Short mmCIF file of C-alpha atoms in Angstrom, two decimals:
data_model
loop_
_atom_site.label_atom_id
_atom_site.label_comp_id
_atom_site.label_asym_id
_atom_site.label_seq_id
_atom_site.Cartn_x
_atom_site.Cartn_y
_atom_site.Cartn_z
CA MET A 284 -84.48 -75.15 -196.00
CA SER A 285 -85.99 -71.69 -196.22
CA VAL A 286 -86.75 -69.92 -199.47
CA SER A 287 -86.51 -66.15 -199.73
CA ILE A 288 -88.89 -64.51 -202.19
CA GLY A 289 -87.95 -61.02 -203.23
CA VAL A 290 -86.06 -58.71 -205.54
CA GLU A 291 -82.54 -57.48 -205.11
CA GLY A 292 -82.17 -53.99 -203.74
CA ALA A 293 -79.26 -51.94 -202.47
CA SER A 294 -79.04 -53.98 -199.28
CA GLY A 295 -80.01 -57.41 -200.65
CA TRP A 296 -83.27 -59.26 -201.38
CA VAL A 297 -86.53 -57.64 -200.35
CA PRO A 298 -89.03 -60.21 -198.93
CA GLY A 299 -92.40 -60.35 -200.61
CA ALA A 300 -91.52 -58.45 -203.81
CA ALA A 301 -91.99 -59.89 -207.30
CA GLN A 302 -89.31 -62.43 -208.15
CA PRO A 303 -88.56 -64.56 -211.25
CA VAL A 304 -88.84 -68.30 -210.69
CA ILE A 305 -85.54 -68.69 -212.56
CA GLU A 306 -82.77 -66.11 -212.75
CA LEU A 307 -79.28 -66.61 -214.17
CA ARG A 308 -76.70 -63.83 -214.16
CA ASP A 309 -73.46 -64.07 -216.17
CA VAL A 310 -73.43 -67.87 -215.85
CA TRP A 311 -70.42 -69.71 -217.27
CA LYS A 312 -69.83 -73.46 -217.37
CA THR A 313 -66.31 -74.53 -218.26
CA TYR A 314 -65.02 -78.08 -218.54
CA ARG A 315 -61.33 -78.85 -218.14
CA SER A 316 -59.37 -81.94 -219.16
CA GLY A 317 -55.68 -81.53 -218.59
CA SER A 318 -54.63 -78.38 -220.42
CA LEU A 319 -57.81 -78.35 -222.54
CA GLU A 320 -60.56 -75.93 -221.49
CA VAL A 321 -63.99 -75.73 -223.13
CA SER A 322 -66.69 -73.24 -222.17
CA ALA A 323 -70.10 -74.84 -222.80
CA LEU A 324 -71.95 -71.77 -221.48
CA ARG A 325 -70.54 -68.26 -221.82
CA GLY A 326 -72.11 -65.47 -219.82
CA ILE A 327 -75.74 -66.60 -219.81
CA ASP A 328 -78.30 -64.07 -218.55
CA LEU A 329 -81.83 -65.47 -218.34
CA SER A 330 -84.99 -64.87 -216.32
CA VAL A 331 -88.20 -66.89 -216.36
CA ALA A 332 -91.26 -65.32 -214.75
CA ARG A 333 -93.83 -67.26 -212.78
CA GLY A 334 -96.37 -68.78 -215.15
CA GLU A 335 -94.22 -68.46 -218.27
CA LEU A 336 -93.79 -71.22 -220.85
CA VAL A 337 -90.32 -70.84 -222.37
CA ALA A 338 -88.67 -72.93 -225.08
CA ILE A 339 -84.87 -73.25 -225.21
CA VAL A 340 -83.66 -74.09 -228.71
CA GLY A 341 -80.37 -74.35 -230.55
CA ALA A 342 -78.26 -76.63 -232.69
CA SER A 343 -76.37 -79.61 -231.33
CA GLY A 344 -73.48 -78.31 -229.22
CA SER A 345 -75.14 -74.96 -228.56
CA GLY A 346 -75.29 -75.55 -224.80
CA LYS A 347 -78.94 -76.64 -224.39
CA SER A 348 -78.17 -79.78 -222.40
CA THR A 349 -75.63 -78.04 -220.19
CA LEU A 350 -78.11 -75.27 -219.43
CA LEU A 351 -80.83 -77.81 -218.62
CA HIS A 352 -78.51 -79.61 -216.19
CA LEU A 353 -77.78 -76.33 -214.42
CA LEU A 354 -81.46 -75.36 -214.26
CA ALA A 355 -82.25 -78.79 -212.80
CA CYS A 356 -79.49 -78.44 -210.18
CA LEU A 357 -77.81 -81.54 -211.60
CA ASP A 358 -74.68 -79.45 -212.10
CA VAL A 359 -73.42 -76.08 -210.84
CA PRO A 360 -72.02 -73.08 -212.74
CA THR A 361 -68.28 -72.50 -212.92
CA SER A 362 -69.07 -68.85 -212.25
CA GLY A 363 -72.08 -66.56 -212.16
CA GLN A 364 -75.28 -66.79 -210.14
CA TYR A 365 -78.35 -69.02 -210.40
CA ARG A 366 -81.44 -68.43 -208.27
CA ILE A 367 -84.51 -70.66 -208.31
CA ASP A 368 -87.60 -69.26 -206.66
CA GLY A 369 -85.38 -66.69 -204.92
CA GLU A 370 -82.84 -69.19 -203.58
CA ASP A 371 -79.17 -68.87 -204.57
CA VAL A 372 -78.18 -72.47 -205.32
CA ALA A 373 -74.50 -71.70 -204.73
CA VAL A 374 -75.07 -71.51 -200.96
CA LEU A 375 -76.81 -74.90 -200.75
CA ASP A 376 -75.07 -78.07 -199.61
CA GLU A 377 -75.66 -81.45 -201.26
CA GLU A 378 -78.57 -82.34 -198.96
CA GLU A 379 -80.29 -79.03 -199.63
CA LEU A 380 -79.71 -79.39 -203.39
CA ALA A 381 -81.34 -82.83 -203.23
CA VAL A 382 -84.38 -81.26 -201.57
CA VAL A 383 -84.56 -78.61 -204.32
CA ARG A 384 -84.34 -81.27 -207.03
CA ASN A 385 -87.01 -83.39 -205.39
CA ARG A 386 -89.52 -80.75 -204.36
CA ARG A 387 -88.99 -77.55 -206.34
CA ILE A 388 -88.12 -78.92 -209.79
CA GLY A 389 -90.20 -81.33 -211.86
CA LEU A 390 -88.19 -83.09 -214.58
CA VAL A 391 -89.59 -84.73 -217.72
CA PHE A 392 -87.19 -86.70 -219.92
CA GLN A 393 -87.29 -87.82 -223.54
CA ALA A 394 -86.88 -91.46 -222.48
CA PHE A 395 -89.64 -91.27 -219.78
CA ASN A 396 -87.37 -92.90 -217.12
CA LEU A 397 -90.17 -94.96 -215.59
CA LEU A 398 -89.39 -98.05 -213.52
CA PRO A 399 -90.68 -101.02 -215.57
CA THR A 400 -91.59 -103.17 -212.55
CA LEU A 401 -93.85 -100.53 -210.97
CA ASP A 402 -97.33 -99.58 -212.14
CA ALA A 403 -98.17 -96.00 -213.11
CA LEU A 404 -99.43 -95.05 -209.65
CA ARG A 405 -96.29 -96.26 -207.90
CA ASN A 406 -94.04 -94.57 -210.48
CA VAL A 407 -95.81 -91.26 -209.81
CA GLU A 408 -95.48 -91.81 -206.06
CA LEU A 409 -91.69 -92.12 -206.11
CA PRO A 410 -90.76 -88.45 -205.48
CA LEU A 411 -93.11 -88.46 -202.49
CA VAL A 412 -91.51 -91.64 -201.17
CA TYR A 413 -88.11 -89.94 -201.29
CA ALA A 414 -89.64 -86.89 -199.58
CA GLY A 415 -90.91 -89.05 -196.70
CA VAL A 416 -94.62 -88.45 -197.35
CA GLU A 417 -96.95 -90.90 -195.58
CA ARG A 418 -98.37 -93.72 -197.71
CA ALA A 419 -102.02 -92.64 -197.66
CA GLU A 420 -101.21 -89.05 -198.62
CA ARG A 421 -98.80 -89.98 -201.38
CA ARG A 422 -101.30 -92.47 -202.86
CA ALA A 423 -103.97 -89.76 -202.90
CA ARG A 424 -101.64 -87.19 -204.46
CA ALA A 425 -100.33 -89.64 -207.06
CA SER A 426 -103.87 -90.61 -207.99
CA GLU A 427 -104.83 -86.95 -208.36
CA ALA A 428 -101.78 -86.31 -210.55
CA LEU A 429 -102.67 -89.22 -212.84
CA THR A 430 -106.23 -87.93 -213.09
CA SER A 431 -104.90 -84.49 -214.08
CA VAL A 432 -103.09 -86.01 -217.09
CA GLY A 433 -106.08 -88.15 -218.09
CA LEU A 434 -104.75 -91.52 -216.93
CA ALA A 435 -106.86 -92.40 -213.89
CA ASP A 436 -107.94 -95.60 -215.65
CA ARG A 437 -104.30 -96.66 -216.23
CA ALA A 438 -103.11 -96.32 -212.64
CA HIS A 439 -102.36 -100.02 -212.24
CA HIS A 440 -100.77 -100.59 -215.64
CA ARG A 441 -97.02 -101.01 -215.88
CA PRO A 442 -95.03 -98.97 -218.43
CA GLY A 443 -94.82 -101.93 -220.82
CA GLU A 444 -98.61 -101.97 -220.96
CA LEU A 445 -98.84 -98.30 -221.93
CA SER A 446 -98.27 -96.49 -225.22
CA GLY A 447 -95.36 -94.06 -225.55
CA GLY A 448 -97.68 -91.09 -225.16
CA GLN A 449 -99.25 -92.59 -222.05
CA GLN A 450 -95.81 -93.28 -220.57
CA GLN A 451 -94.83 -89.66 -221.11
CA ARG A 452 -98.04 -88.48 -219.44
CA VAL A 453 -97.21 -90.71 -216.45
CA ALA A 454 -93.77 -89.08 -216.37
CA ILE A 455 -95.39 -85.64 -216.42
CA ALA A 456 -97.69 -86.65 -213.55
CA ARG A 457 -94.62 -87.81 -211.60
CA ALA A 458 -92.94 -84.45 -212.26
CA LEU A 459 -96.03 -82.57 -211.04
CA VAL A 460 -96.82 -84.59 -207.92
CA THR A 461 -94.55 -82.52 -205.65
CA GLU A 462 -96.13 -79.24 -206.86
CA PRO A 463 -92.76 -77.91 -208.08
CA ALA A 464 -91.95 -74.25 -208.72
CA ILE A 465 -90.72 -75.10 -212.22
CA LEU A 466 -91.39 -77.92 -214.69
CA LEU A 467 -88.37 -78.72 -216.92
CA ALA A 468 -88.85 -80.91 -219.99
CA ASP A 469 -85.95 -82.26 -222.06
CA GLU A 470 -87.07 -83.11 -225.63
CA PRO A 471 -90.40 -84.38 -224.20
CA THR A 472 -91.79 -85.50 -227.58
CA GLY A 473 -88.56 -86.89 -229.03
CA ASN A 474 -89.67 -90.54 -228.72
CA LEU A 475 -93.32 -90.01 -229.70
CA ASP A 476 -95.30 -90.35 -232.92
CA SER A 477 -97.31 -87.43 -234.28
CA VAL A 478 -100.54 -88.37 -232.49
CA ALA A 479 -98.87 -88.81 -229.09
CA THR A 480 -96.86 -85.62 -229.67
CA GLY A 481 -100.09 -83.70 -230.16
CA GLU A 482 -101.56 -85.14 -226.96
CA VAL A 483 -98.48 -84.26 -224.89
CA LEU A 484 -98.28 -80.75 -226.33
CA GLU A 485 -101.95 -80.21 -225.54
CA LEU A 486 -101.22 -81.28 -221.96
CA PHE A 487 -98.36 -78.79 -221.67
CA ARG A 488 -100.63 -76.10 -223.10
CA ALA A 489 -103.27 -76.87 -220.47
CA LEU A 490 -100.69 -76.85 -217.68
CA HIS A 491 -99.43 -73.47 -218.86
CA GLU A 492 -102.95 -72.06 -218.99
CA ALA A 493 -103.43 -73.30 -215.41
CA GLY A 494 -100.46 -71.17 -214.33
CA ARG A 495 -97.56 -73.65 -214.37
CA THR A 496 -94.05 -72.36 -215.03
CA ILE A 497 -92.56 -74.53 -217.78
CA VAL A 498 -89.23 -74.63 -219.61
CA LEU A 499 -89.02 -76.90 -222.66
CA VAL A 500 -85.65 -77.83 -224.19
CA THR A 501 -86.27 -78.88 -227.78
CA HIS A 502 -85.01 -78.95 -231.35
CA GLU A 503 -88.54 -79.41 -232.73
CA ALA A 504 -90.26 -76.35 -234.21
CA GLU A 505 -93.69 -77.74 -233.30
CA VAL A 506 -92.74 -77.90 -229.63
CA ALA A 507 -91.07 -74.49 -229.61
CA ALA A 508 -94.18 -72.96 -231.20
CA LEU A 509 -96.10 -73.83 -228.04
CA ALA A 510 -94.02 -71.42 -225.97
CA SER A 511 -94.84 -67.81 -225.18
CA ARG A 512 -91.11 -67.03 -225.51
CA THR A 513 -88.18 -68.73 -227.23
CA VAL A 514 -84.59 -68.56 -225.98
CA ARG A 515 -82.10 -69.39 -228.74
CA LEU A 516 -78.59 -70.55 -227.89
CA ARG A 517 -75.52 -70.53 -230.13
CA ASP A 518 -72.02 -71.49 -229.03
CA GLY A 519 -73.01 -71.29 -225.36
CA GLN A 520 -74.55 -67.84 -225.54
CA VAL A 521 -78.09 -66.48 -225.70
CA VAL A 522 -78.50 -64.89 -229.15
CA ASP A 523 -82.26 -64.28 -228.94
CA ALA A 524 -84.74 -64.36 -226.06
CA ALA A 525 -87.87 -62.87 -227.66
#
């Protein structure tokens, strides 16, 4: 799969020009059940520049989770356009979307989603296994990712032998191991105590300072305060993006 980097001009996308990592234009997501129709997202326009740390906030039912699923290519818009790193996801087939999810998007979940029977190193390796990376290379890259989150000495511990904060840092290492264009985090501190929350937020801050593009979906003011920009949703619409 090729990725075109550029900006849209009169005749299309110009290779090599500056391009947002994420760009949504007039994105709608509508769910239908019989005669009932509900629009979870209504005309979303959003751009995230390379290296930005953006928080998406809003009350329950505001559309945060739906937007996250679209950004992660776990769902597709009913209408509108979504480009990630210059690629229009609407033109991709299922195999190409799987490649985007595995290699261009790093996902961090509230519940960690680690496999309990695998140690930290093997959990971090998993995206590289799916990508067909050779064993020696994926071991080296997984080890480097664990080192980057301060867990080199926990590589051979299973999730049950780690604290909640350590499990989340393993999950972050797993999300980073493919060197994705964008790191998406869904309520990343929701299951953590105050000490572990501070450690994870400090890690996100360091990743941002190192140039990572990060989008955090959160209802916690402490997490949102970390961001350089906050996007506020209400009733499926962006009401503030300062």
